[in-house]
Coordinates of C-alpha atoms and ligand atoms in Angstrom, one line a residue:
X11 CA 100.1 104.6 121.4
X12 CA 101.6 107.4 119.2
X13 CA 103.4 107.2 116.0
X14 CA 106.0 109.9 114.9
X15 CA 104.4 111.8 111.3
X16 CA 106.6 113.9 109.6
X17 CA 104.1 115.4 107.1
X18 CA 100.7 115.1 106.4
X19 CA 99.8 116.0 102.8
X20 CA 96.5 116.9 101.6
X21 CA 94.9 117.2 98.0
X22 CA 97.2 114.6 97.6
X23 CA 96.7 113.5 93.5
X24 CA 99.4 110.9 93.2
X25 CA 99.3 108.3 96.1
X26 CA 96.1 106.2 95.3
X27 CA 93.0 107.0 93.6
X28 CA 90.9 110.6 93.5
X29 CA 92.0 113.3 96.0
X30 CA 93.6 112.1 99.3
X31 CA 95.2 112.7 102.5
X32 CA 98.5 111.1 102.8
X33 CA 100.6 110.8 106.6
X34 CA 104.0 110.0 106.3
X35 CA 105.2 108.0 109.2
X36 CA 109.0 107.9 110.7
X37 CA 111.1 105.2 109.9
X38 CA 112.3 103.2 107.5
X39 CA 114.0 99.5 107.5
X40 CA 115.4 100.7 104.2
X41 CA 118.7 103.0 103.0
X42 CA 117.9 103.2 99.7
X43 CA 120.6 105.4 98.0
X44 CA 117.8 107.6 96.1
X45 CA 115.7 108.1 99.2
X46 CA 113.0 110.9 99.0
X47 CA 112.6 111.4 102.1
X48 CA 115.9 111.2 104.3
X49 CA 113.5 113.1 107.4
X50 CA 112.0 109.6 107.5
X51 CA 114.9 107.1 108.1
X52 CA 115.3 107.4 111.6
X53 CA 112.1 106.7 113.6
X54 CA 113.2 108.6 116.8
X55 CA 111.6 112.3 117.3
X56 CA 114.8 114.6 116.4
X57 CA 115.4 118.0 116.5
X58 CA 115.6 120.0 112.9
X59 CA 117.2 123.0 111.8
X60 CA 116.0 124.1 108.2
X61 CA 119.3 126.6 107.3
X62 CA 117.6 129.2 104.9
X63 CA 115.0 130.3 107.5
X64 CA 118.0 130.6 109.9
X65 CA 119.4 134.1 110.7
X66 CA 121.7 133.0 113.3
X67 CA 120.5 135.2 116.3
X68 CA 121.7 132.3 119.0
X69 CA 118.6 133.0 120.5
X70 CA 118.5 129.0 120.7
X71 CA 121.8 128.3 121.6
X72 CA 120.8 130.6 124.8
X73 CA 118.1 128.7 125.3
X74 CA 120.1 125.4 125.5
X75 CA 123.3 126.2 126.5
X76 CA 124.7 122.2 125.5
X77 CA 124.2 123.3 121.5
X78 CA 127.4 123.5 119.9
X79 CA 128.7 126.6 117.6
X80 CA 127.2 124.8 114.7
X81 CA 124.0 124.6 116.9
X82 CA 124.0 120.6 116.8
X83 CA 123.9 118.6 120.0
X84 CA 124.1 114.7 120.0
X85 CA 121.0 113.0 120.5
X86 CA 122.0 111.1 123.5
X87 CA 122.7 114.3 125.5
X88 CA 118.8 115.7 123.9
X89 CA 115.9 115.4 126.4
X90 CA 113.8 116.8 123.6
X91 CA 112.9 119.2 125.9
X92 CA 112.0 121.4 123.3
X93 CA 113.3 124.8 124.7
X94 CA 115.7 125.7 122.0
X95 CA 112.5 125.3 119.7
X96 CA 110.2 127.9 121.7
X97 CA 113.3 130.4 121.8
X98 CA 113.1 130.5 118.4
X99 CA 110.9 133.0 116.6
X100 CA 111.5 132.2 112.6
X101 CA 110.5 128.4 112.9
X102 CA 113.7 127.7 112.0
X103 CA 113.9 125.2 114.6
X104 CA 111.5 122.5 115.0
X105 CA 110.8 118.6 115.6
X106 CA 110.9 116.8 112.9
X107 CA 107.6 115.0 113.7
X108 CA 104.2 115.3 115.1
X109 CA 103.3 112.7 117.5
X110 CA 99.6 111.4 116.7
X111 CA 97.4 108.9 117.7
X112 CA 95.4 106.5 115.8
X113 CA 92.0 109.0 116.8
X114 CA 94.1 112.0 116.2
X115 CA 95.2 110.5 113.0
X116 CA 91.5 109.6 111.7
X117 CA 90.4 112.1 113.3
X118 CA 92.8 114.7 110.6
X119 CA 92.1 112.1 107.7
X120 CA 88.6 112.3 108.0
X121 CA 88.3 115.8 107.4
X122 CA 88.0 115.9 103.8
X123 CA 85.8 113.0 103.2
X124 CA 83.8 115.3 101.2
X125 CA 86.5 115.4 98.7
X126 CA 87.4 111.9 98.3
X127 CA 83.5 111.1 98.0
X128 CA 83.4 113.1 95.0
X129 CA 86.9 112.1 93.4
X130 CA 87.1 108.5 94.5
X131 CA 90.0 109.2 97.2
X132 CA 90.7 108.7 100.4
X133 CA 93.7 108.3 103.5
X134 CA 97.5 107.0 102.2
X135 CA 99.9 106.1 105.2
X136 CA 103.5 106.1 103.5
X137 CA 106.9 107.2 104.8
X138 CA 109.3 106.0 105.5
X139 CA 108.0 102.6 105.8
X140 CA 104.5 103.2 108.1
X141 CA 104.1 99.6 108.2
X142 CA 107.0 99.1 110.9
X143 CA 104.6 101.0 113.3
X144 CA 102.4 97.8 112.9
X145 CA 100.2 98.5 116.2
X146 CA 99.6 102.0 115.2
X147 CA 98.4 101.0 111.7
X148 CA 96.7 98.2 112.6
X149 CA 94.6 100.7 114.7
X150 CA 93.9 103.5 112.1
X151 CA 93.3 101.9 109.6
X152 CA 90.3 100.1 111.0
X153 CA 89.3 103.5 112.4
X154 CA 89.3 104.9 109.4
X155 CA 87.2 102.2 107.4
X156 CA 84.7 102.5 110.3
X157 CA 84.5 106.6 109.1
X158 CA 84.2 104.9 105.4
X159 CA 87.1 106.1 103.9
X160 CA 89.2 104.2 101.1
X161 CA 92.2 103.8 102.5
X162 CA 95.9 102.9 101.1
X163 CA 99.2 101.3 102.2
X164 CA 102.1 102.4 100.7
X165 CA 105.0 100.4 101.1
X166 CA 108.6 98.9 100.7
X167 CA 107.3 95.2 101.7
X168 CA 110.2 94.7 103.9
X169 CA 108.4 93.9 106.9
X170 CA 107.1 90.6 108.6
X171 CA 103.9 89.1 106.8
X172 CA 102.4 88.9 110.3
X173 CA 102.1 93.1 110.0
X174 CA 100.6 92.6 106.5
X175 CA 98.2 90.0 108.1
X176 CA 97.0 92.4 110.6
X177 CA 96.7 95.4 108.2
X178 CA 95.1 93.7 105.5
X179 CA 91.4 93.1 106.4
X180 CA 91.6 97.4 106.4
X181 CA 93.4 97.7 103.8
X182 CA 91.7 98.7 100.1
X183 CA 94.9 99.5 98.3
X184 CA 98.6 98.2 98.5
X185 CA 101.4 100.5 96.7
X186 CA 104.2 98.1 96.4
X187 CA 107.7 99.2 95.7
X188 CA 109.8 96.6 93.4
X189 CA 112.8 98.0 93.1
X190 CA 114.8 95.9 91.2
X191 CA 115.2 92.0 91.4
X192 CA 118.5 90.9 91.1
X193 CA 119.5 90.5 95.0
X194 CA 123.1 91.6 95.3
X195 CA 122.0 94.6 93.5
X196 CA 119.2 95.5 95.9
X197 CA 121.1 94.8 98.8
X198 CA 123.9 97.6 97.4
X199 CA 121.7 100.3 96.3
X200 CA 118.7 99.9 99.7
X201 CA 121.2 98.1 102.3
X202 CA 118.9 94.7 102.5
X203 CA 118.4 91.8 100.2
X204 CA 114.7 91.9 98.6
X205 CA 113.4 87.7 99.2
X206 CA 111.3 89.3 101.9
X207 CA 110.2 91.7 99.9
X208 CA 109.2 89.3 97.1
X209 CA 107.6 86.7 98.8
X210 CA 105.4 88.8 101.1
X211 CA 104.5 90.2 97.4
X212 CA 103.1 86.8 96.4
X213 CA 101.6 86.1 99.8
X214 CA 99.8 89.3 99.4
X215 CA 98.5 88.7 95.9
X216 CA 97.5 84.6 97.0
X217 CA 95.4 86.7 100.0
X218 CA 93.6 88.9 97.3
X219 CA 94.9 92.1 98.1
X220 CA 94.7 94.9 95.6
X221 CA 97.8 95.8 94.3
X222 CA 99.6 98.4 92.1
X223 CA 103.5 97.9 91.9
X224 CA 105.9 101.1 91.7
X225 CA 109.3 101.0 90.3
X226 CA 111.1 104.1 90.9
X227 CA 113.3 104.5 87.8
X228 CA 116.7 105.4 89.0
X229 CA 118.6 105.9 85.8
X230 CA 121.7 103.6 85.4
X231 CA 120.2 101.4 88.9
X232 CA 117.1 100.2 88.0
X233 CA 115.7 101.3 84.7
X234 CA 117.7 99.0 82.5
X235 CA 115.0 97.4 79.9
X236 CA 117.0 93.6 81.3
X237 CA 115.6 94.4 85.1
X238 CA 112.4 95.7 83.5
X239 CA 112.0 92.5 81.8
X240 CA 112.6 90.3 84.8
X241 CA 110.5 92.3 86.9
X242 CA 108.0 91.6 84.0
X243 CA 108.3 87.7 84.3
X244 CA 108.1 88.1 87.8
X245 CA 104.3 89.2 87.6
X246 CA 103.5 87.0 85.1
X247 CA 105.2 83.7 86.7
X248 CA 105.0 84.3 90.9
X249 CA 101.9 86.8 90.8
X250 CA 100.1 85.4 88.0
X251 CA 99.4 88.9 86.6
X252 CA 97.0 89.5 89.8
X253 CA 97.8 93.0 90.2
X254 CA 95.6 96.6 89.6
X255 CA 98.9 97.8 87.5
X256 CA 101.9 98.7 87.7
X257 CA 103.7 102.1 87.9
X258 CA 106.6 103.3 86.0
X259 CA 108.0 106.3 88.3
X260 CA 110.6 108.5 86.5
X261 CA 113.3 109.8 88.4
X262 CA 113.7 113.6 89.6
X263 CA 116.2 115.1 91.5
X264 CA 113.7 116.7 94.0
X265 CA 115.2 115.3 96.7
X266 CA 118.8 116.2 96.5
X267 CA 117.7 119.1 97.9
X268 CA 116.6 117.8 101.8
X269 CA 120.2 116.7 101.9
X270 CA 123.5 118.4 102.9
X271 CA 124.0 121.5 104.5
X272 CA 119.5 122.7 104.2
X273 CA 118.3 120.9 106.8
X274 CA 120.7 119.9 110.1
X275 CA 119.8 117.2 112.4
X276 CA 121.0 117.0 116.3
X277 CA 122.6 114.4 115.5
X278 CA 124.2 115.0 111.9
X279 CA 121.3 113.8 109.4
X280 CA 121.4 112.5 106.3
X281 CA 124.7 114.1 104.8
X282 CA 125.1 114.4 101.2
X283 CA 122.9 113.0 98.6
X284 CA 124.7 109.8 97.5
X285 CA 124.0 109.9 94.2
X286 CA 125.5 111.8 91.1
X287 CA 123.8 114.6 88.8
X288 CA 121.2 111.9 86.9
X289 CA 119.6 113.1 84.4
X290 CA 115.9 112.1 84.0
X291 CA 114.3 109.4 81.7
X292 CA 112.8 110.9 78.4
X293 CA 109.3 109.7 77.6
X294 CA 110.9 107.9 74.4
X295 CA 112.4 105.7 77.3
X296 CA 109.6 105.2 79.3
X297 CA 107.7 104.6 76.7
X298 CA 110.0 101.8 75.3
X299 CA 110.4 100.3 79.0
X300 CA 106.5 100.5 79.4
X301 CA 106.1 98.3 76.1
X302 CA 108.6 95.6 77.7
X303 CA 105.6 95.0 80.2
X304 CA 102.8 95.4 78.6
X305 CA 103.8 93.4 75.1
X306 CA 103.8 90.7 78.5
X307 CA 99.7 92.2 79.2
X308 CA 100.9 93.8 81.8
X309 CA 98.7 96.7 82.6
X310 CA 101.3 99.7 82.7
X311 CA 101.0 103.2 83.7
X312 CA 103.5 105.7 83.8
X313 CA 103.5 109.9 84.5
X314 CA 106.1 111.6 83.1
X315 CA 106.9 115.3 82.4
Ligands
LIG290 S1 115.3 120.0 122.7 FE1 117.4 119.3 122.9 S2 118.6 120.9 121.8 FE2 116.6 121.8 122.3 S3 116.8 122.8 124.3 FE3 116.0 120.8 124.7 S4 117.9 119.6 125.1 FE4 118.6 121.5 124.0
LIG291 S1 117.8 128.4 114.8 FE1 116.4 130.0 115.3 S2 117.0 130.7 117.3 FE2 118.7 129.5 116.5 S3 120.1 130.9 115.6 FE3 118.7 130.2 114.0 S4 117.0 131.7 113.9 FE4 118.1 132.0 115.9

Protein backbone atom coordinates (compact mmCIF):
# COMPACT_ATOMS: atom_id res chain seq x y z
CA UNK A 1 0.00 0.00 0.00
CA UNK A 2 1.28 3.37 -1.27
CA UNK A 3 -0.09 6.79 -0.91
CA UNK A 4 0.62 9.63 -3.48
CA UNK A 5 2.93 12.76 -1.41
CA UNK A 6 3.24 15.70 -3.17
CA UNK A 7 5.79 17.36 -0.84
CA UNK A 8 7.53 16.60 2.09
CA UNK A 9 8.65 19.55 4.12
CA UNK A 10 11.18 19.61 6.63
CA UNK A 11 12.24 22.19 9.56
CA UNK A 12 8.75 22.60 9.34
CA UNK A 13 8.01 25.51 12.33
CA UNK A 14 4.33 26.00 11.73
CA UNK A 15 2.33 22.67 11.63
CA UNK A 16 2.49 21.38 15.34
CA UNK A 17 4.87 21.94 18.01
CA UNK A 18 9.00 22.35 17.85
CA UNK A 19 10.70 21.46 14.48
CA UNK A 20 8.97 18.92 12.22
CA UNK A 21 8.61 16.95 9.13
CA UNK A 22 5.44 17.45 7.42
CA UNK A 23 4.10 15.00 4.13
CA UNK A 24 1.41 16.27 2.27
CA UNK A 25 -0.74 13.62 0.96
CA UNK A 26 -2.92 13.74 -2.51
CA UNK A 27 -6.42 14.37 -2.34
CA UNK A 28 -8.91 16.25 -0.98
CA UNK A 29 -12.82 15.77 -0.36
CA UNK A 30 -12.84 19.49 -0.23
CA UNK A 31 -12.95 22.62 -3.10
CA UNK A 32 -12.40 25.20 -0.99
CA UNK A 33 -12.29 28.46 -3.09
CA UNK A 34 -8.99 29.72 -1.21
CA UNK A 35 -7.26 26.32 -1.55
CA UNK A 36 -3.39 26.41 -0.85
CA UNK A 37 -2.55 23.73 -2.35
CA UNK A 38 -4.55 23.03 -5.77
CA UNK A 39 -1.50 20.11 -6.56
CA UNK A 40 -3.43 18.28 -3.80
CA UNK A 41 -7.19 18.06 -5.05
CA UNK A 42 -6.99 15.31 -7.21
CA UNK A 43 -5.60 12.06 -5.60
CA UNK A 44 -4.62 10.36 -8.92
CA UNK A 45 -0.60 10.56 -9.88
CA UNK A 46 -0.64 13.37 -12.75
CA UNK A 47 1.78 14.61 -14.86
CA UNK A 48 3.05 18.42 -14.21
CA UNK A 49 4.60 20.97 -16.22
CA UNK A 50 6.00 23.96 -14.11
CA UNK A 51 6.07 26.85 -17.18
CA UNK A 52 9.05 29.13 -16.02
CA UNK A 53 11.61 26.19 -16.01
CA UNK A 54 10.17 25.38 -19.47
CA UNK A 55 12.26 26.38 -22.58
CA UNK A 56 10.13 24.69 -25.03
CA UNK A 57 12.74 22.39 -26.73
CA UNK A 58 9.79 19.56 -27.61
CA UNK A 59 12.20 17.34 -26.49
CA UNK A 60 9.07 15.84 -24.54
CA UNK A 61 6.59 16.07 -27.08
CA UNK A 62 9.17 13.70 -29.15
CA UNK A 63 9.21 11.53 -26.47
CA UNK A 64 5.32 11.15 -26.41
CA UNK A 65 4.18 11.78 -29.58
CA UNK A 66 0.08 11.92 -28.12
CA UNK A 67 1.14 15.49 -26.33
CA UNK A 68 -0.59 18.21 -27.82
CA UNK A 69 1.04 21.66 -29.10
CA UNK A 70 0.30 22.99 -25.63
CA UNK A 71 2.06 19.83 -24.42
CA UNK A 72 -1.20 18.58 -22.46
CA UNK A 73 -2.57 15.09 -23.02
CA UNK A 74 -5.85 13.92 -21.34
CA UNK A 75 -5.45 11.74 -18.50
CA UNK A 76 -7.36 8.91 -19.82
CA UNK A 77 -5.08 8.55 -22.88
CA UNK A 78 -1.79 8.82 -19.99
CA UNK A 79 -0.25 5.46 -19.04
CA UNK A 80 1.96 7.44 -16.83
CA UNK A 81 4.58 5.97 -18.55
CA UNK A 82 6.80 8.52 -17.58
CA UNK A 83 8.89 8.92 -20.89
CA UNK A 84 8.07 12.47 -21.64
CA UNK A 85 9.46 13.09 -18.03
CA UNK A 86 12.97 11.30 -18.68
CA UNK A 87 13.24 13.28 -22.14
CA UNK A 88 13.29 16.13 -20.22
CA UNK A 89 16.52 17.63 -18.99
CA UNK A 90 15.36 21.02 -17.04
CA UNK A 91 12.89 19.23 -14.66
CA UNK A 92 10.38 20.99 -16.10
CA UNK A 93 8.39 17.99 -16.42
CA UNK A 94 7.64 15.80 -13.55
CA UNK A 95 4.85 13.76 -11.49
CA UNK A 96 3.22 15.54 -9.22
CA UNK A 97 3.74 12.92 -6.48
CA UNK A 98 6.03 10.48 -4.96
CA UNK A 99 4.55 7.24 -4.20
CA UNK A 100 5.65 6.08 -0.54
CA UNK A 101 4.88 3.50 1.70
CA UNK A 102 4.07 3.61 5.27
CA UNK A 103 8.08 2.21 5.91
CA UNK A 104 9.28 4.53 3.30
CA UNK A 105 7.28 7.21 4.88
CA UNK A 106 8.63 6.65 8.60
CA UNK A 107 11.41 5.61 7.36
CA UNK A 108 11.94 9.71 5.79
CA UNK A 109 10.17 11.10 9.05
CA UNK A 110 12.41 9.49 11.22
CA UNK A 111 15.40 11.05 10.03
CA UNK A 112 15.48 14.03 12.04
CA UNK A 113 14.34 12.81 15.34
CA UNK A 114 17.34 14.46 16.71
CA UNK A 115 15.70 17.71 16.03
CA UNK A 116 12.34 17.24 17.23
CA UNK A 117 13.96 15.68 20.55
CA UNK A 118 15.51 18.93 21.14
CA UNK A 119 12.59 21.32 20.00
CA UNK A 120 9.56 19.31 21.02
CA UNK A 121 8.54 18.31 17.22
CA UNK A 122 7.93 15.71 15.40
CA UNK A 123 5.98 14.13 11.84
CA UNK A 124 2.67 16.23 10.43
CA UNK A 125 0.60 14.32 7.63
CA UNK A 126 -1.56 17.19 5.91
CA UNK A 127 -2.57 17.76 2.35
CA UNK A 128 -4.91 17.78 0.80
CA UNK A 129 -6.91 15.83 3.28
CA UNK A 130 -4.29 12.73 4.25
CA UNK A 131 -6.98 11.26 6.24
CA UNK A 132 -8.91 9.99 3.07
CA UNK A 133 -5.87 7.53 2.59
CA UNK A 134 -7.27 5.99 5.98
CA UNK A 135 -5.26 2.54 5.55
CA UNK A 136 -2.09 4.27 4.73
CA UNK A 137 -2.38 6.50 7.83
CA UNK A 138 -3.54 4.14 9.99
CA UNK A 139 -0.27 2.30 9.23
CA UNK A 140 2.32 5.17 9.63
CA UNK A 141 1.23 6.61 12.16
CA UNK A 142 1.63 3.65 14.38
CA UNK A 143 5.01 3.17 12.78
CA UNK A 144 6.02 6.18 13.59
CA UNK A 145 5.01 6.15 17.42
CA UNK A 146 6.79 2.80 17.61
CA UNK A 147 10.17 5.10 16.42
CA UNK A 148 8.85 7.63 19.27
CA UNK A 149 8.05 10.46 17.39
CA UNK A 150 5.09 13.00 18.23
CA UNK A 151 3.10 12.89 15.59
CA UNK A 152 0.20 15.26 14.18
CA UNK A 153 -2.98 15.12 11.97
CA UNK A 154 -3.87 17.90 10.16
CA UNK A 155 -7.19 18.03 8.85
CA UNK A 156 -10.47 19.28 7.24
CA UNK A 157 -12.69 16.65 9.39
CA UNK A 158 -14.70 15.76 6.46
CA UNK A 159 -14.19 12.18 6.64
CA UNK A 160 -15.99 9.18 8.24
CA UNK A 161 -15.44 8.96 12.16
CA UNK A 162 -14.60 5.33 11.61
CA UNK A 163 -11.02 6.80 9.91
CA UNK A 164 -10.68 9.05 13.04
CA UNK A 165 -11.33 5.96 15.16
CA UNK A 166 -8.52 4.06 13.58
CA UNK A 167 -6.06 6.99 13.58
CA UNK A 168 -6.66 8.09 16.89
CA UNK A 169 -4.88 5.70 19.34
CA UNK A 170 -1.54 7.25 17.14
CA UNK A 171 -2.41 10.22 17.01
CA UNK A 172 -0.75 13.12 19.68
CA UNK A 173 -2.09 16.17 17.88
CA UNK A 174 -5.24 17.03 15.83
CA UNK A 175 -5.15 20.45 13.59
CA UNK A 176 -8.78 20.99 12.98
CA UNK A 177 -9.85 23.27 10.26
CA UNK A 178 -13.33 25.29 11.19
CA UNK A 179 -13.99 27.12 8.59
CA UNK A 180 -16.90 28.86 9.06
CA UNK A 181 -20.29 27.58 10.63
CA UNK A 182 -23.19 28.79 8.92
CA UNK A 183 -23.93 25.66 6.43
CA UNK A 184 -25.06 27.18 3.19
CA UNK A 185 -22.12 29.33 3.47
CA UNK A 186 -19.60 26.47 3.82
CA UNK A 187 -21.12 24.51 1.30
CA UNK A 188 -20.62 27.69 -1.37
CA UNK A 189 -17.15 28.59 -0.51
CA UNK A 190 -15.60 24.46 0.08
CA UNK A 191 -18.35 22.54 -2.18
CA UNK A 192 -19.81 20.40 0.97
CA UNK A 193 -21.91 21.22 3.94
CA UNK A 194 -19.83 21.18 7.36
CA UNK A 195 -22.45 18.81 9.97
CA UNK A 196 -19.80 16.14 9.34
CA UNK A 197 -17.30 18.25 9.99
CA UNK A 198 -18.77 19.48 13.33
CA UNK A 199 -19.82 16.47 14.80
CA UNK A 200 -16.80 14.35 14.14
CA UNK A 201 -15.23 17.67 16.07
CA UNK A 202 -17.24 16.85 19.24
CA UNK A 203 -16.77 13.10 18.86
CA UNK A 204 -13.17 13.77 18.74
CA UNK A 205 -13.06 16.08 21.72
CA UNK A 206 -15.78 13.37 23.90
CA UNK A 207 -12.72 10.70 22.83
CA UNK A 208 -10.03 13.00 24.43
CA UNK A 209 -8.11 13.90 21.54
CA UNK A 210 -5.84 16.89 21.61
CA UNK A 211 -6.96 19.53 19.62
CA UNK A 212 -5.97 22.95 18.26
CA UNK A 213 -8.66 24.47 15.79
CA UNK A 214 -7.47 26.63 12.62
CA UNK A 215 -9.60 29.18 11.00
CA UNK A 216 -8.14 30.32 7.91
CA UNK A 217 -9.21 34.03 7.71
CA UNK A 218 -10.40 34.65 4.27
CA UNK A 219 -11.21 38.24 4.32
CA UNK A 220 -14.94 39.03 3.46
CA UNK A 221 -15.76 34.82 3.79
CA UNK A 222 -14.91 33.93 7.08
CA UNK A 223 -13.37 36.63 9.16
CA UNK A 224 -16.42 38.54 10.01
CA UNK A 225 -16.34 39.17 13.99
CA UNK A 226 -20.47 37.47 13.67
CA UNK A 227 -18.88 33.94 12.35
CA UNK A 228 -16.00 34.46 14.78
CA UNK A 229 -18.44 34.74 17.56
CA UNK A 230 -20.50 31.68 16.62
CA UNK A 231 -17.55 29.67 16.08
CA UNK A 232 -16.73 30.99 19.67
CA UNK A 233 -20.11 29.53 21.20
CA UNK A 234 -19.48 26.61 19.41
CA UNK A 235 -16.42 25.70 21.66
CA UNK A 236 -17.80 26.76 24.56
CA UNK A 237 -21.44 25.03 24.11
CA UNK A 238 -20.67 21.48 21.87
CA UNK A 239 -16.76 21.17 22.92
CA UNK A 240 -17.04 22.41 26.25
CA UNK A 241 -13.77 24.50 25.77
CA UNK A 242 -11.79 20.99 25.57
CA UNK A 243 -9.36 22.14 23.12
CA UNK A 244 -5.26 22.94 23.23
CA UNK A 245 -6.24 26.45 21.42
CA UNK A 246 -7.28 27.77 18.71
CA UNK A 247 -5.56 29.39 15.73
CA UNK A 248 -6.37 32.51 13.98
CA UNK A 249 -4.64 32.13 10.38
CA UNK A 250 -4.48 35.41 8.42
CA UNK A 251 -4.94 35.27 4.89
CA UNK A 252 -2.04 35.61 2.11
CA UNK A 253 -2.12 35.43 -1.38
CA UNK A 254 0.72 32.87 -1.64
CA UNK A 255 -1.14 30.62 -3.39
CA UNK A 256 -2.54 32.53 -6.22
CA UNK A 257 0.55 31.81 -7.63
CA UNK A 258 0.23 27.63 -8.23
CA UNK A 259 -2.74 28.66 -10.28
CA UNK A 260 -3.27 29.59 -13.97
CA UNK A 261 -0.93 29.43 -16.56
CA UNK A 262 2.64 28.31 -13.85
CA UNK A 263 1.94 25.00 -13.48
CA UNK A 264 -0.10 22.81 -16.37
CA UNK A 265 -1.61 19.58 -15.61
CA UNK A 266 -2.31 16.67 -18.30
CA UNK A 267 -5.48 17.10 -17.78
CA UNK A 268 -6.01 21.06 -17.37
CA UNK A 269 -5.42 21.69 -13.47
CA UNK A 270 -6.70 23.93 -11.29
CA UNK A 271 -7.30 27.07 -13.64
CA UNK A 272 -7.48 30.35 -12.25
CA UNK A 273 -7.46 31.35 -8.73
CA UNK A 274 -11.13 31.91 -7.93
CA UNK A 275 -10.83 34.54 -5.75
CA UNK A 276 -10.26 38.36 -6.10
CA UNK A 277 -7.13 40.62 -5.11
CA UNK A 278 -7.84 40.37 -1.04
CA UNK A 279 -6.04 42.27 0.80
CA UNK A 280 -4.78 40.79 4.12
CA UNK A 281 -6.12 41.28 7.74
CA UNK A 282 -4.14 43.99 9.75
CA UNK A 283 -3.12 42.90 13.30
CA UNK A 284 -5.60 45.68 14.62
CA UNK A 285 -8.13 43.07 13.13
CA UNK A 286 -6.80 40.07 14.33
CA UNK A 287 -6.31 41.41 17.31
CA UNK A 288 -10.05 42.60 17.79
CA UNK A 289 -11.30 39.06 16.31
CA UNK A 290 -8.89 37.25 18.75
CA UNK A 291 -10.58 39.22 21.80
CA UNK A 292 -14.14 37.96 20.55
CA UNK A 293 -12.74 34.45 21.74
CA UNK A 294 -10.90 34.87 24.28
CA UNK A 295 -13.19 37.56 26.33
CA UNK A 296 -15.30 33.78 25.95
CA UNK A 297 -11.68 32.03 27.75
CA UNK A 298 -10.93 30.80 24.80
CA UNK A 299 -7.21 30.16 24.55
CA UNK A 300 -6.32 32.10 21.20
CA UNK A 301 -3.29 32.28 19.23
CA UNK A 302 -2.69 34.03 16.24
CA UNK A 303 0.79 34.79 13.78
CA UNK A 304 0.54 37.56 11.85
CA UNK A 305 3.05 39.69 9.75
S1 LIG B 1 3.73 9.87 -18.97
FE1 LIG B 1 1.92 10.29 -20.23
S2 LIG B 1 2.42 12.21 -21.30
FE2 LIG B 1 4.36 11.33 -20.55
S3 LIG B 1 5.18 10.04 -22.20
FE3 LIG B 1 3.95 8.69 -20.88
S4 LIG B 1 1.91 8.73 -21.86
FE4 LIG B 1 3.02 10.50 -22.68
S1 LIG C 1 8.67 20.39 -20.76
FE1 LIG C 1 10.87 19.94 -20.80
S2 LIG C 1 11.16 18.66 -22.63
FE2 LIG C 1 9.14 19.61 -22.82
S3 LIG C 1 9.47 21.46 -24.05
FE3 LIG C 1 9.63 22.07 -21.89
S4 LIG C 1 11.80 21.90 -21.37
FE4 LIG C 1 11.51 20.78 -23.29
Amino acid sequence: MKAEIFDIKRYAVHDGPGIRTTFFLKGCPLHCLWCQNPESMHREQEIVLTQIKCIGCGACKAACNKLDNTLRLPKSQCTLCGKCIEACKTGARHFAAKLLSPEETAMLASEDKLFYDLSGGGVTFSGGECLTHAQFMEHTLRLCKESGLHTTVDTCGFVPFETFKRVLPYTDLFLYDIKILDPLRHKEYTGQHNSLILSNVKALALAGANLILRVPLIPGYTDNPEDINAIGDFILQELHNDILRIELLQYNRLAASKYGNSTIYNDGGPGEYPLPDLTPQTKEYISHLSRILSDKGISVFCETI
